[in-house]
Coordinates of C-alpha atoms in Angstrom, one line a residue:
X203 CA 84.2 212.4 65.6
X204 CA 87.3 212.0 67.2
X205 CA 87.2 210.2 70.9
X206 CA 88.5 213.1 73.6
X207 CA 92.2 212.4 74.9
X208 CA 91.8 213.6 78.2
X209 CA 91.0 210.1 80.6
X210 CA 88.3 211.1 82.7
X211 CA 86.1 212.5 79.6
X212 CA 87.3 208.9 77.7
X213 CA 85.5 207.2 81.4
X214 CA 82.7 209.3 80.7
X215 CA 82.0 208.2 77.6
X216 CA 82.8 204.6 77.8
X217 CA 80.1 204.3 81.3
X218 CA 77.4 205.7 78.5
X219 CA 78.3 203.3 75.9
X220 CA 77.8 200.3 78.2
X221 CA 74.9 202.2 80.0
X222 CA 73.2 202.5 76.3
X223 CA 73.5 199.1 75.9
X224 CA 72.5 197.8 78.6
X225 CA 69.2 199.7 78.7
X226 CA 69.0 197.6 75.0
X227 CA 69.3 194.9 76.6
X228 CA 66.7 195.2 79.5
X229 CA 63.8 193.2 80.2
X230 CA 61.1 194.5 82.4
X231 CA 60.2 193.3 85.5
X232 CA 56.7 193.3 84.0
X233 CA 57.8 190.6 81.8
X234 CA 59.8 188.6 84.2
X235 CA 57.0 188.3 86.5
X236 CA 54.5 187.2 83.7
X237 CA 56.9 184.6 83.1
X238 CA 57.1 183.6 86.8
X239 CA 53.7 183.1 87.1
X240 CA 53.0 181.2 83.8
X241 CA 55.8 179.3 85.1
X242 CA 54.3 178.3 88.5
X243 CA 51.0 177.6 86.7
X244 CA 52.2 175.2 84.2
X245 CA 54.5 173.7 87.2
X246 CA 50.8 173.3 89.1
X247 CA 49.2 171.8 86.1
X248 CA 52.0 169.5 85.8
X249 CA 50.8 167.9 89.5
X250 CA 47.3 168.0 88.4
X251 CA 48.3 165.5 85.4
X252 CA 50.4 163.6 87.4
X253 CA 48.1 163.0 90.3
X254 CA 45.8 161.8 87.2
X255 CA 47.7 159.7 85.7
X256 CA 48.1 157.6 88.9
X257 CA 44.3 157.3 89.3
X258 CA 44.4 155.5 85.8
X259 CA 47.5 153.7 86.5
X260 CA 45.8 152.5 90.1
X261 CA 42.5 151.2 88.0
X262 CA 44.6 149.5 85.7
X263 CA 46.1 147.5 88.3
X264 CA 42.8 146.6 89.9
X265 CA 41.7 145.4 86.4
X266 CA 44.3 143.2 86.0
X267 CA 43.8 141.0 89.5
X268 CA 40.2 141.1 88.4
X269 CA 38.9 138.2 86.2
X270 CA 36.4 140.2 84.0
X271 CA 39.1 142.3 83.1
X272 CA 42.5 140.5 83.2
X273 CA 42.6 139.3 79.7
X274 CA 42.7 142.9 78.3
X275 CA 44.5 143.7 81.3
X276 CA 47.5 141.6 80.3
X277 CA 47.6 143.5 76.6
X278 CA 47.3 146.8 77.7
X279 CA 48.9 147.3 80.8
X280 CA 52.5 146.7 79.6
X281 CA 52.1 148.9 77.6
X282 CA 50.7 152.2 79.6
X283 CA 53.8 151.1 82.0
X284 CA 56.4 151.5 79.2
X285 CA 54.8 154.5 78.6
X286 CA 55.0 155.7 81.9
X287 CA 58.8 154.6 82.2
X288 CA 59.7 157.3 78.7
X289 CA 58.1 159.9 80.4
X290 CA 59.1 159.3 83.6
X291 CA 62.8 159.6 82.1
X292 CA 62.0 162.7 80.1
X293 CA 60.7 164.4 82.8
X294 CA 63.5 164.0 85.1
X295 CA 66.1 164.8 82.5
X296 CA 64.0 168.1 81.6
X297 CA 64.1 168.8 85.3
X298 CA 67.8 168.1 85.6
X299 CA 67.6 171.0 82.4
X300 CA 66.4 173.4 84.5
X301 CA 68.5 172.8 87.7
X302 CA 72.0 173.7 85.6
X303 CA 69.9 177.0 84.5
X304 CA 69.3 178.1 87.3
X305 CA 73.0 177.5 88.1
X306 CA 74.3 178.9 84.9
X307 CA 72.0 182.3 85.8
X308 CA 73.7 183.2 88.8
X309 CA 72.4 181.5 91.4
X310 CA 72.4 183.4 95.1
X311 CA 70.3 183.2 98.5
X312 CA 68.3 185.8 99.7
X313 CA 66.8 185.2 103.1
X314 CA 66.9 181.7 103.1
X315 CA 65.7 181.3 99.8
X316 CA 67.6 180.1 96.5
X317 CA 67.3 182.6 93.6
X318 CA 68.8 183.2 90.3
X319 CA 69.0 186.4 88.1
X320 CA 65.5 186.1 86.1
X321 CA 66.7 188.3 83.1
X322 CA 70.3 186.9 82.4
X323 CA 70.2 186.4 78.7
X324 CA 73.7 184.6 78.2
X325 CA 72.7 181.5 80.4
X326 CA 70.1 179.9 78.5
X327 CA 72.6 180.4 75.5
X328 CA 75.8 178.6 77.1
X329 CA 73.5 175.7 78.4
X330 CA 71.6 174.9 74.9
X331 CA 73.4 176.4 72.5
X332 CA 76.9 176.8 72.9
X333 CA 77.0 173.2 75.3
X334 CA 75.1 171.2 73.2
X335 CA 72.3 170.3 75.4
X336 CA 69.5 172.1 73.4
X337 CA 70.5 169.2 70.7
X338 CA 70.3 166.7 73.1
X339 CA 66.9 167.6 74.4
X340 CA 65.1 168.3 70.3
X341 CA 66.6 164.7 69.6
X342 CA 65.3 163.3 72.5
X343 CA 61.7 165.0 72.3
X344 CA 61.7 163.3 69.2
X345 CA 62.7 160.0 70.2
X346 CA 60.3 159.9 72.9
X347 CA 57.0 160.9 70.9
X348 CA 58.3 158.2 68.4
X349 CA 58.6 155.5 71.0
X350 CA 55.5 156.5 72.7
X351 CA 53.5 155.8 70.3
X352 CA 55.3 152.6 69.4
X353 CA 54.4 151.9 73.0
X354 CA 51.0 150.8 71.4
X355 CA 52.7 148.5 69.0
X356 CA 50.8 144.5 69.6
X357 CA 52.8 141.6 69.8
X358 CA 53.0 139.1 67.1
X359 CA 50.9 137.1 69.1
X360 CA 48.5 139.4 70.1
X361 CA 47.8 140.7 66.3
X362 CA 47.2 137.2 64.7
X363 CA 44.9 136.4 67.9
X364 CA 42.9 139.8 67.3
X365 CA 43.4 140.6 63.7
X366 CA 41.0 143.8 63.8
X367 CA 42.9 145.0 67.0
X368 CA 45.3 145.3 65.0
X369 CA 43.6 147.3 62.5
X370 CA 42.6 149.6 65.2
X371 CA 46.0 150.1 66.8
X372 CA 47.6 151.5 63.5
X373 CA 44.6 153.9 62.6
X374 CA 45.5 155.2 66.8
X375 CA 49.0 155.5 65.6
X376 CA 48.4 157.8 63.2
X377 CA 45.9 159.9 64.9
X378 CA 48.3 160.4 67.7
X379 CA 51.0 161.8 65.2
X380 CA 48.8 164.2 65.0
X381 CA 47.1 164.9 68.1
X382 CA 49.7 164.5 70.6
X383 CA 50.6 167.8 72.3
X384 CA 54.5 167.4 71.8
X385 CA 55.3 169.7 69.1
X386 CA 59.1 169.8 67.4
X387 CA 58.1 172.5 64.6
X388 CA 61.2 174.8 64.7
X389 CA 58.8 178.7 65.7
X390 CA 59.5 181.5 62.9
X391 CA 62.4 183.3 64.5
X392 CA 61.6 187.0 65.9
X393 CA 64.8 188.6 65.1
X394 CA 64.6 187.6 61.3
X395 CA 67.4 184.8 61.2
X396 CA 67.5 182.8 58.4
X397 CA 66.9 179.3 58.9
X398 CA 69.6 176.4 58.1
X399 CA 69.4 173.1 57.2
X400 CA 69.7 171.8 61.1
X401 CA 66.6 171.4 62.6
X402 CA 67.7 171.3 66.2
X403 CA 70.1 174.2 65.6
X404 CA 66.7 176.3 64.6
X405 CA 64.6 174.8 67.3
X406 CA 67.7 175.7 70.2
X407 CA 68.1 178.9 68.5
X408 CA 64.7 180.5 68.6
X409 CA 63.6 178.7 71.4
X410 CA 66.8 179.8 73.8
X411 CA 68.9 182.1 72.2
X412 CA 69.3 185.3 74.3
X413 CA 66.1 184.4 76.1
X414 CA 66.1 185.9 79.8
X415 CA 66.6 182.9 82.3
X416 CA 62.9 182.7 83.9
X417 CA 61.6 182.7 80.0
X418 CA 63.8 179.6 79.3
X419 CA 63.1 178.1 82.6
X420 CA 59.3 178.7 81.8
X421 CA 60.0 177.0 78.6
X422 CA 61.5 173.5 79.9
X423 CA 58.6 173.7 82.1
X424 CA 55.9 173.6 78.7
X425 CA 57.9 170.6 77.6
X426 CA 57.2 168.9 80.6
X427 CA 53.8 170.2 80.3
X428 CA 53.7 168.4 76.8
X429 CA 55.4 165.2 78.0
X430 CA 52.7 164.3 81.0
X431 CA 49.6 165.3 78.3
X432 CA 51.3 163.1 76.1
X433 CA 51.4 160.1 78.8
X434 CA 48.0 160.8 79.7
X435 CA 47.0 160.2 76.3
X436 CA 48.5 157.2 75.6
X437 CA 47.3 155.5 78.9
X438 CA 43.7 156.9 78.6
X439 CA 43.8 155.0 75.3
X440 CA 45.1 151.5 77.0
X441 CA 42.8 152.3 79.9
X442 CA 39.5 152.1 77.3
X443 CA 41.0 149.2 75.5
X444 CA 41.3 147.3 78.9
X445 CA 37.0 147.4 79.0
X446 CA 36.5 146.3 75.2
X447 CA 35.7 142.7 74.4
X448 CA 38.1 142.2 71.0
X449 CA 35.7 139.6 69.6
X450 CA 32.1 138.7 69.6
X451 CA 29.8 136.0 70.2
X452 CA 27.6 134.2 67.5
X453 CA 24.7 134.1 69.4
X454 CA 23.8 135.6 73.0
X455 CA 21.3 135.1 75.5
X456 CA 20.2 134.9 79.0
X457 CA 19.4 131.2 80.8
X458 CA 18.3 131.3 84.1
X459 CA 16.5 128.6 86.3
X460 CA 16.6 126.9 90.1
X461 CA 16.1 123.6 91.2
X462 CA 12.3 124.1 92.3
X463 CA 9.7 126.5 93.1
X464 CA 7.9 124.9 96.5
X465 CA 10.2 124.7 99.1
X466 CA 9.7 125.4 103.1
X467 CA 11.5 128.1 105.4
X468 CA 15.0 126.3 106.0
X469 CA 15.5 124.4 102.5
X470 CA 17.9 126.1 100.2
X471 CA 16.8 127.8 96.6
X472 CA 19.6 126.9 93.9
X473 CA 19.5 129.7 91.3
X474 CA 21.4 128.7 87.8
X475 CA 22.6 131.7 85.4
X476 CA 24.2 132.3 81.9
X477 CA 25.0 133.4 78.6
X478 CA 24.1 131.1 75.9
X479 CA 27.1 130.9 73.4
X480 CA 29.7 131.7 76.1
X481 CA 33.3 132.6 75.3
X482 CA 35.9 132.7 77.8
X483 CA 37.3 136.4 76.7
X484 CA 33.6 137.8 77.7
X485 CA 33.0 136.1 81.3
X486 CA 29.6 137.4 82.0
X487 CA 29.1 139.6 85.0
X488 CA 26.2 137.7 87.2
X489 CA 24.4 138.8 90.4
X490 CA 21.6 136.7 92.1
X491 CA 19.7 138.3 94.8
X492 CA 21.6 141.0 95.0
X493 CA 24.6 139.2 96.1
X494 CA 27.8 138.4 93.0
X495 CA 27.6 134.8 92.1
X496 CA 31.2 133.1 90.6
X497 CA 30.7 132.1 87.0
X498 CA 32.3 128.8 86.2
X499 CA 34.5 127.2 83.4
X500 CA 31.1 127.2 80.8
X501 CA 30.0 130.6 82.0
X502 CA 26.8 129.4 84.4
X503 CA 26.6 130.9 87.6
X504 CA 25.5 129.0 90.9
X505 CA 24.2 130.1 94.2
X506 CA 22.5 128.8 97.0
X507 CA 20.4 130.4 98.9
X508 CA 18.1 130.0 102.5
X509 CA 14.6 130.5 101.9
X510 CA 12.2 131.7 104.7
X511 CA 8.9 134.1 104.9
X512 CA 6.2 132.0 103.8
X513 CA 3.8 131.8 100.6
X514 CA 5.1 133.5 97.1
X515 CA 8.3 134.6 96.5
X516 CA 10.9 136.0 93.9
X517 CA 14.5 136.3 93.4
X518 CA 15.5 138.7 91.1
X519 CA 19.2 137.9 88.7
X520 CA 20.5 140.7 86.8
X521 CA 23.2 139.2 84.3
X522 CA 25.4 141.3 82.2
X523 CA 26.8 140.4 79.0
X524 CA 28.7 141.6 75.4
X525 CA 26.3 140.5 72.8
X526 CA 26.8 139.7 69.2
X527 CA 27.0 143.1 68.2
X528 CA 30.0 143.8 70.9
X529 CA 27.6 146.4 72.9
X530 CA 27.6 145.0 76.7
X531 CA 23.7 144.4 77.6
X532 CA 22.7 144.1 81.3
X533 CA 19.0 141.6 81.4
X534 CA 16.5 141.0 84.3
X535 CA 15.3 138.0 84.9
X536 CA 12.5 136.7 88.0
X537 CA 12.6 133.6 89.2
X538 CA 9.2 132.8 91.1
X539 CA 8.8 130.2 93.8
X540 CA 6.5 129.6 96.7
X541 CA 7.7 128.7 100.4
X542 CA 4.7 126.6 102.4
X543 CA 4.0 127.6 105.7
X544 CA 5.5 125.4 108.7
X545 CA 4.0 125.1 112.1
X546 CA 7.2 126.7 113.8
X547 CA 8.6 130.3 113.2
X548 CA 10.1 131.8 110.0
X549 CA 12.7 134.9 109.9
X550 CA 13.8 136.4 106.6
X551 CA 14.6 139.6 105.3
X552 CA 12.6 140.3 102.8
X553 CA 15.5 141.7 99.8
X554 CA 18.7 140.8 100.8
X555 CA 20.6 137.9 102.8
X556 CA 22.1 140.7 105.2
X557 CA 20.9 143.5 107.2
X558 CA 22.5 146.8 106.5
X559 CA 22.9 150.0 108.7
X560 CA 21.1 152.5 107.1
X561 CA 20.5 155.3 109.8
X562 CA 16.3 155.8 109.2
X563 CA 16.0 153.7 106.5
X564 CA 14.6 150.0 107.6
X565 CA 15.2 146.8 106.0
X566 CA 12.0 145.1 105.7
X567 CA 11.3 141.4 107.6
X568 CA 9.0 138.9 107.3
X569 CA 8.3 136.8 110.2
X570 CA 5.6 134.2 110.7
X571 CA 4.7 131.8 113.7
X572 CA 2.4 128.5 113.9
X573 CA 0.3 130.6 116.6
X574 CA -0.5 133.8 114.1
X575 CA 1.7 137.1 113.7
X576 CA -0.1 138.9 116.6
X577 CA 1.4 137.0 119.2
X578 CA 4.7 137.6 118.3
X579 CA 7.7 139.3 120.2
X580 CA 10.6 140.6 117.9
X581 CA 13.7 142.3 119.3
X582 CA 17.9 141.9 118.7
X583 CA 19.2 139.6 121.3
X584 CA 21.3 142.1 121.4
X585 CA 19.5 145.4 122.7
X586 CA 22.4 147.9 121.4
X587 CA 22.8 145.7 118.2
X588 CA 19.3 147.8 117.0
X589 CA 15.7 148.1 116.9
X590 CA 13.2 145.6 115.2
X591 CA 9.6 147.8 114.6
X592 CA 6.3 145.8 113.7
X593 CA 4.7 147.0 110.5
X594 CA 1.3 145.0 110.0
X595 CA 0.7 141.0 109.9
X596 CA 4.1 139.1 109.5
X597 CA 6.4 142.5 108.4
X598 CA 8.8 144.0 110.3
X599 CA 11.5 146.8 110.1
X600 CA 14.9 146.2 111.3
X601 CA 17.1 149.0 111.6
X602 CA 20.5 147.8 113.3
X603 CA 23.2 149.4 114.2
X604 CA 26.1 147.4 115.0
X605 CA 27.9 145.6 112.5
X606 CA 28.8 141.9 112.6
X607 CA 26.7 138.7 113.2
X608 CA 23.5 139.4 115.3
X609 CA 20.8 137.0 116.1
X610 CA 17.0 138.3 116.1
X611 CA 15.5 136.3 118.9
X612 CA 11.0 135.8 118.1
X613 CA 9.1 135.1 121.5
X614 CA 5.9 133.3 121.1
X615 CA 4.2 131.8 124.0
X616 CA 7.5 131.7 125.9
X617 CA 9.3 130.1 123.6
X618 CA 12.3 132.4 121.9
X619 CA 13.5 131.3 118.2
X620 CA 16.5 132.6 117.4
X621 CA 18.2 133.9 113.6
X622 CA 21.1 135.1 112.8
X623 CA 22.2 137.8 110.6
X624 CA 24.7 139.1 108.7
X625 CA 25.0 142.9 109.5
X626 CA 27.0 145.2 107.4
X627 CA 27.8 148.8 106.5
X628 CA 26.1 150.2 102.9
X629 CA 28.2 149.3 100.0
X630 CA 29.9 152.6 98.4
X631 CA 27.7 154.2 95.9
X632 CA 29.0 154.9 92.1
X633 CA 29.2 157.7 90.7
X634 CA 27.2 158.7 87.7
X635 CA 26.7 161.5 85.0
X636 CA 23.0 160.5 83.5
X637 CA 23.1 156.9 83.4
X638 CA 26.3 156.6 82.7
X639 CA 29.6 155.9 85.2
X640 CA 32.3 157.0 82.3
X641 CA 33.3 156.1 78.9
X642 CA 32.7 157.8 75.6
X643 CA 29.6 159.9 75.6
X644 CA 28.2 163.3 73.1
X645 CA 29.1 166.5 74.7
X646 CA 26.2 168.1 74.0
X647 CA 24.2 165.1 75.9
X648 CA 27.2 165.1 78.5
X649 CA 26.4 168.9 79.5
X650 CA 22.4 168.6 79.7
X651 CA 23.0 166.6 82.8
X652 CA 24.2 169.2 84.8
X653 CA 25.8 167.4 87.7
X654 CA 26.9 163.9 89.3
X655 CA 24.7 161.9 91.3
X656 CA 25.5 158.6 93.2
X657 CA 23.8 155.4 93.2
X658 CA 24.0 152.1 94.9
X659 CA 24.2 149.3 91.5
X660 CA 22.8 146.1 91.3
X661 CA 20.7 146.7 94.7
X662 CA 17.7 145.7 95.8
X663 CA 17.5 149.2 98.3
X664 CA 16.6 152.4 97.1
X665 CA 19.3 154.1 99.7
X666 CA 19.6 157.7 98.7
X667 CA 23.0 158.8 98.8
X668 CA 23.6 162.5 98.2
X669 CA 26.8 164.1 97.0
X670 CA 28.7 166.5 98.7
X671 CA 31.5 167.6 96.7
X672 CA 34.2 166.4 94.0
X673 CA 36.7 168.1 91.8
X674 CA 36.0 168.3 88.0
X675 CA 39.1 168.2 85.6
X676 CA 39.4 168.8 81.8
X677 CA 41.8 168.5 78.7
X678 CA 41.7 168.3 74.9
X679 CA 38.9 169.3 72.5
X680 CA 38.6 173.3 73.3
X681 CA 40.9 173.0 76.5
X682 CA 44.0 172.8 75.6
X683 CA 46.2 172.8 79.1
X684 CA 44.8 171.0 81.8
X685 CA 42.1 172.8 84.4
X686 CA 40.5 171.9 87.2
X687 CA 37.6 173.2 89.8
X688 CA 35.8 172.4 92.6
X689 CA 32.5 172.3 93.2
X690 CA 30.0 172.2 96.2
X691 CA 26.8 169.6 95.9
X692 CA 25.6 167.6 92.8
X693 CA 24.3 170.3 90.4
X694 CA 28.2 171.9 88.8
X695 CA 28.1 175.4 89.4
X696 CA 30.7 179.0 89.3
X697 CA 34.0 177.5 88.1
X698 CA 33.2 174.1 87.5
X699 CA 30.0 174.6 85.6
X700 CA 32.0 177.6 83.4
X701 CA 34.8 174.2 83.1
X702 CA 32.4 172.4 81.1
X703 CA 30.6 174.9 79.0
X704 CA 34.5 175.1 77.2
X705 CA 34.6 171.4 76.8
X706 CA 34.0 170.5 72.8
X707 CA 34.3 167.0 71.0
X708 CA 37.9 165.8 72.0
X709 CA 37.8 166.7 76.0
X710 CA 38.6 164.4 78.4
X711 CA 36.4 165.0 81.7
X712 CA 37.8 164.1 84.7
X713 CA 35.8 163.4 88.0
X714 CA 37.6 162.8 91.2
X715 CA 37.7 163.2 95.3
X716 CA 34.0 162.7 94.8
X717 CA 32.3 162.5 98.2
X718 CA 28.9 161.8 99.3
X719 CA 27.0 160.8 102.3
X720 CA 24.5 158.1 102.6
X721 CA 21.3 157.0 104.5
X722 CA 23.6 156.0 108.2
X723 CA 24.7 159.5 108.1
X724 CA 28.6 158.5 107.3
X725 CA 30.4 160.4 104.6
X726 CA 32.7 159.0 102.0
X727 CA 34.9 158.9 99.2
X728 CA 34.2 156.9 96.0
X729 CA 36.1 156.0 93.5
X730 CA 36.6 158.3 90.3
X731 CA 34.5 158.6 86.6
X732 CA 36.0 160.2 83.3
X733 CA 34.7 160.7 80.1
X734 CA 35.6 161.3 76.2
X735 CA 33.6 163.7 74.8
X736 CA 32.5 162.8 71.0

């Protein structure tokens, strides 16, 4: 059919033609907004990971000023920080991606406020395709997943030093070819283009071809998605190598001893502890009355500590230890002795060498005097420093409430004896799912639990500390982007408890911003768990 020759009907006609395709062309505003919000929830996951990350990246530092830890430390920690550098440098230049888009798309303010046009199909196209930066990006995805895995890579020192670290590095390799979320397979294109024999041209192509600007944007925003999973990954891995002993000893076991057991109120108890074929890559962990004793060159452990109270006594060393096998065993051991009764008064407390403020809950005395317990006057020298409550016989209850040194002043016929005391605030609690404060555990054991509790370790009081609230995060196994609740009390409940009823073999379980309140009444934040479900 012959076009008409008069110009307005030629107008006419050509306002329909580009009317027709334009309405082609449309996207919805459905769409767009679907887009939008994936885009600000992938955005908001992106945080999530990242405030992670720097949780492991803060305990990594810690364990490398710490002694137990700093041998591993030294290996593994290099290594997580290269692999924070490569993302850190992907990220940004993904980001710098999105900020030409957005000025490629048309870019206006509307009150105040920077937009772009959403459904502008030619921008994402100038800016990958036909500038060459959707090349640029494939090549250097790929680069970065090669190199971040490579991060692992031991030195040739630290391979011939730990021959089956080695062993255990390569088989992580390949498992994180695999597993990492950073995925270069070129999609199946929608519009039925054939593929070529240029990879990144077929990955730039279907990924950004014609594709409305918020679609792209939302896109870029995956990859960064991918890119901090990835890091988190790679550091979770260093982060559970840092805690492994990579050899073992030929024989284990614990020695404990003191230098007597008859002593009187004022003469000092000297408590010995070890490991039995000690190596200096598996420095025991030792604690003698409650209080951390330094372990020495050949792995013995030596405190001295006041004796008072009279008759039997005990002091309890807990010693912890990798054993032949390389599983880390924690033993018990009681050492008995027997302090003689003097003619003059005796103040002790009866489980630790300090006094600690614990609201209602007392830390128990013993005090004795020449003239019998009866007669007996106990108080702080201090009035505002606390209360001191008789019990029956020679205990007592102190429950201060001022911290620093405070003497406890005994009257007896006139006479006032005076002690001095250490008085300090509780010790923060840890955090625990079972009996367990993180590490590799079952799932189906890891979600009988049912909550977090918190627990003072290695204590000689029972102070119940109750938890308040915490945020519970997952990824991997059956959760494949990174989610997060919060949840009210111990027991997890509503979004949190629905959180881990999706978490399979593979998740990593994130605890953090856990906060509880103890005994004194004072509420506080301790430090965060994870776990890998197996």
């Amino acid at each position: 059919m012959a076009l008409p020759k008069e110009p307005r009907q030629k107008m006419i006609n050509m306002m329909y033609l580009v009317l027709t395709a334009m309405l082609a062309l449309n996207v919805s505003a459905e769409i767009l907004n679907a887009f939008k919000t994936v885009n600000n929830s992938i955005i908001e996951s992106n945080t999530v990971i990242t405030d992670k990350n720097k949780i492991t990246y803060r305990s990594m530092d810690e364990e490398l000023k710490d002694n137990g830890t700093k041998l591993n430390a030294e290996i593994w920690v290099p290594k997580a920080k290269q692999a924070q550098q490569l993302s850190e440098d992907l990220y940004t230049y993904i980001q710098n991606l999105k900020d030409k888009l957005i000025d490629e798309a048309g870019p206006y303010t509307e009150d105040g406020v920077k937009k772009f046009r959403e459904d502008d199909l030619d921008a994402a196209t100038r800016l990958m395709d036909e500038q060459g930066n959707g090349k640029i990006l494939y090549d250097k995805l790929k680069t970065y997943k090669e190199q971040l895995i490579n991060a692992l890579n031991l030195k040739p020192e630290e391979a011939s030093t730990y021959p089956s670290l080695a062993a255990e590095v390569k088989t992580a390799k390949e498992t994180f070819s695999h597993q990492l979320p950073l995925n270069l397979t070129v999609p199946e294109s929608q519009s039925g283009n054939p593929r070529t024999s240029d990879s990144a041209k077929d990955w730039t192509e279907n990924y950004f071809h014609m594709t409305p600007a918020i679609a792209s944007l939302t896109i870029l925003s995956k990859f960064q998605n991918d890119v901090k999973s990835s890091e988190a990954q790679i550091i979770d891995f260093c982060h559970k190598k840092i805690g492994e002993v990579q050899f073992h000893l030929d024989k284990t076991g614990v020695i404990v001893g003191s230098n007597s057991t008859y002593l009187m109120p004022g003469d000092k108890l000297t408590v010995y502890a070890g490991v039995g074929a000690f190596s200096s890559a598996s420095k025991p962990t030792i604690t003698i009355d409650g209080k951390g004793a330094p372990v020495d060159a050949d792995g013995k452990a030596t405190l001295d500590i006041p004796v008072g109270g009279s008759g039997k006594q005990s002091v309890k060393v807990n010693v912890t230890y990798t054993n032949e096998s390389g599983k880390q065993i924690t033993e018990t051991k009681d050492i008995d002795y027997t302090v003689g009764t003097p003619s003059g008064v005796a103040i002790s407390a009866d489980k630790m060498n300090v006094l600690y403020i614990m609201g209602e809950q007392p830390n128990p005395l013993t005090i004795t005097g020449g003239s019998g317990s009866e007669k007996l006057n106990v108080s702080f020298a201090n009035p505002a420093a606390g209360v001191i409550k008789r019990v029956q016989g020679s205990s007592f209850e102190a429950f201060p409430k001022i911290q620093g040194e405070q003497t406890i002043n005994v009257s007896i016929d006139g006479k006032i004896t005076g002690k001095k005391f250490r008085v300090k605030l509780l010790p923060d609690p840890a955090a625990f799912v079972g009996s367990k404060k993180g590490g590799s555990m079952p799932s189906a054991e890891f979600k009988v639990m049912g909550g977090l509790i918190a627990k003072l370790e290695n204590s000689e009081f029972e102070a119940p500390f109750r938890v308040v609230s915490y945020k519970v995060g997952a990824v991997g196994g059956g959760i494949s982007q990174y989610s997060q609740a919060v949840n009210e009390g111990n027991r997890w409940t509503g979004a949190a408890e629905a959180l881990i009823k999706r978490a399979t073999p593979g998740t990593q379980v994130f605890f953090d911003e856990i906060r509880v309140i103890g005994p004194d009444g004072r509420q506080r934040e301790i430090t965060p768990i994870f776990f890998s479900l197996k």
